[in-house]
One Martini backbone bead per residue (centre of mass of N, CA, C, O) as a GRO file, in nm:
protein
   69
    1MET     BB    1   3.989  -1.224  -1.801
    2MET     BB    2   3.716  -1.403  -1.910
    3GLY     BB    3   3.496  -1.228  -1.875
    4GLU     BB    4   3.295  -0.969  -1.854
    5ILE     BB    5   3.250  -0.641  -2.005
    6ASP     BB    6   3.142  -0.317  -1.919
    7LEU     BB    7   3.019  -0.114  -2.194
    8CYS     BB    8   2.777   0.093  -2.155
    9GLY     BB    9   2.584  -0.176  -2.089
   10VAL     BB   10   2.773  -0.365  -2.257
   11PHE     BB   11   2.849  -0.697  -2.297
   12VAL     BB   12   3.190  -0.809  -2.326
   13PRO     BB   13   3.397  -1.027  -2.413
   14GLY     BB   14   3.722  -1.070  -2.328
   15LEU     BB   15   3.817  -1.201  -2.599
   16ALA     BB   16   3.753  -0.958  -2.778
   17LEU     BB   17   3.980  -0.772  -2.672
   18TRP     BB   18   4.213  -0.965  -2.754
   19MET     BB   19   4.138  -0.985  -3.058
   20ALA     BB   20   4.185  -0.662  -3.093
   21ALA     BB   21   4.485  -0.665  -3.016
   22ALA     BB   22   4.589  -0.878  -3.218
   23PHE     BB   23   4.494  -0.704  -3.473
   24ALA     BB   24   4.668  -0.458  -3.403
   25LEU     BB   25   4.938  -0.614  -3.430
   26SER     BB   26   4.908  -0.738  -3.721
   27LEU     BB   27   4.913  -0.494  -3.912
   28PRO     BB   28   5.221  -0.398  -3.890
   29LEU     BB   29   5.330  -0.692  -3.950
   30ARG     BB   30   5.211  -0.717  -4.242
   31ARG     BB   31   5.352  -0.463  -4.348
   32LEU     BB   32   5.647  -0.547  -4.299
   33LEU     BB   33   5.632  -0.817  -4.474
   34ALA     BB   34   5.568  -0.667  -4.732
   35ALA     BB   35   5.816  -0.461  -4.738
   36THR     BB   36   6.043  -0.699  -4.722
   37GLY     BB   37   5.933  -0.964  -4.896
   38LEU     BB   38   5.830  -1.230  -4.719
   39TYR     BB   39   5.579  -1.315  -4.913
   40ARG     BB   40   5.733  -1.484  -5.128
   41LEU     BB   41   5.769  -1.745  -4.933
   42VAL     BB   42   5.461  -1.771  -4.943
   43TRP     BB   43   5.194  -1.969  -5.046
   44HIS     BB   44   4.944  -1.850  -4.851
   45ARG     BB   45   4.858  -1.552  -4.743
   46PRO     BB   46   4.576  -1.590  -4.585
   47LEU     BB   47   4.687  -1.832  -4.412
   48PHE     BB   48   4.923  -1.684  -4.282
   49ASP     BB   49   4.758  -1.459  -4.144
   50LEU     BB   50   4.594  -1.636  -3.969
   51ALA     BB   51   4.827  -1.777  -3.815
   52LEU     BB   52   4.943  -1.522  -3.703
   53TYR     BB   53   4.685  -1.442  -3.547
   54VAL     BB   54   4.677  -1.696  -3.361
   55VAL     BB   55   4.955  -1.640  -3.232
   56LEU     BB   56   4.899  -1.366  -3.118
   57LEU     BB   57   4.658  -1.448  -2.951
   58GLY     BB   58   4.802  -1.648  -2.772
   59GLY     BB   59   5.012  -1.426  -2.662
   60VAL     BB   60   4.806  -1.241  -2.540
   61VAL     BB   61   4.662  -1.433  -2.342
   62THR     BB   62   4.913  -1.529  -2.200
   63LEU     BB   63   5.008  -1.257  -2.095
   64ALA     BB   64   4.744  -1.174  -1.945
   65HIS     BB   65   4.738  -1.424  -1.754
   66ARG     BB   66   5.027  -1.358  -1.618
   67THR     BB   67   4.968  -1.042  -1.537
   68LEU     BB   68   4.688  -1.063  -1.457
   69PRO     BB   69   4.451  -1.135  -1.195
   0.00000   0.00000   0.00000
């Protein structure tokens, strides 16, 4: 499902929807990491957050590729 999706006449790339899903998953995960204090072990928090987002995006795209036709 990497084609375009029609939302009320506006064509949105399929990857944009997966990016939004990965971002939605990263918000509670980052909040959990901050609450548990695991960010104290991280050298550069914004870089870690970016890497976490990229890993989540890869997981979402892989999961969608395997489950959707």
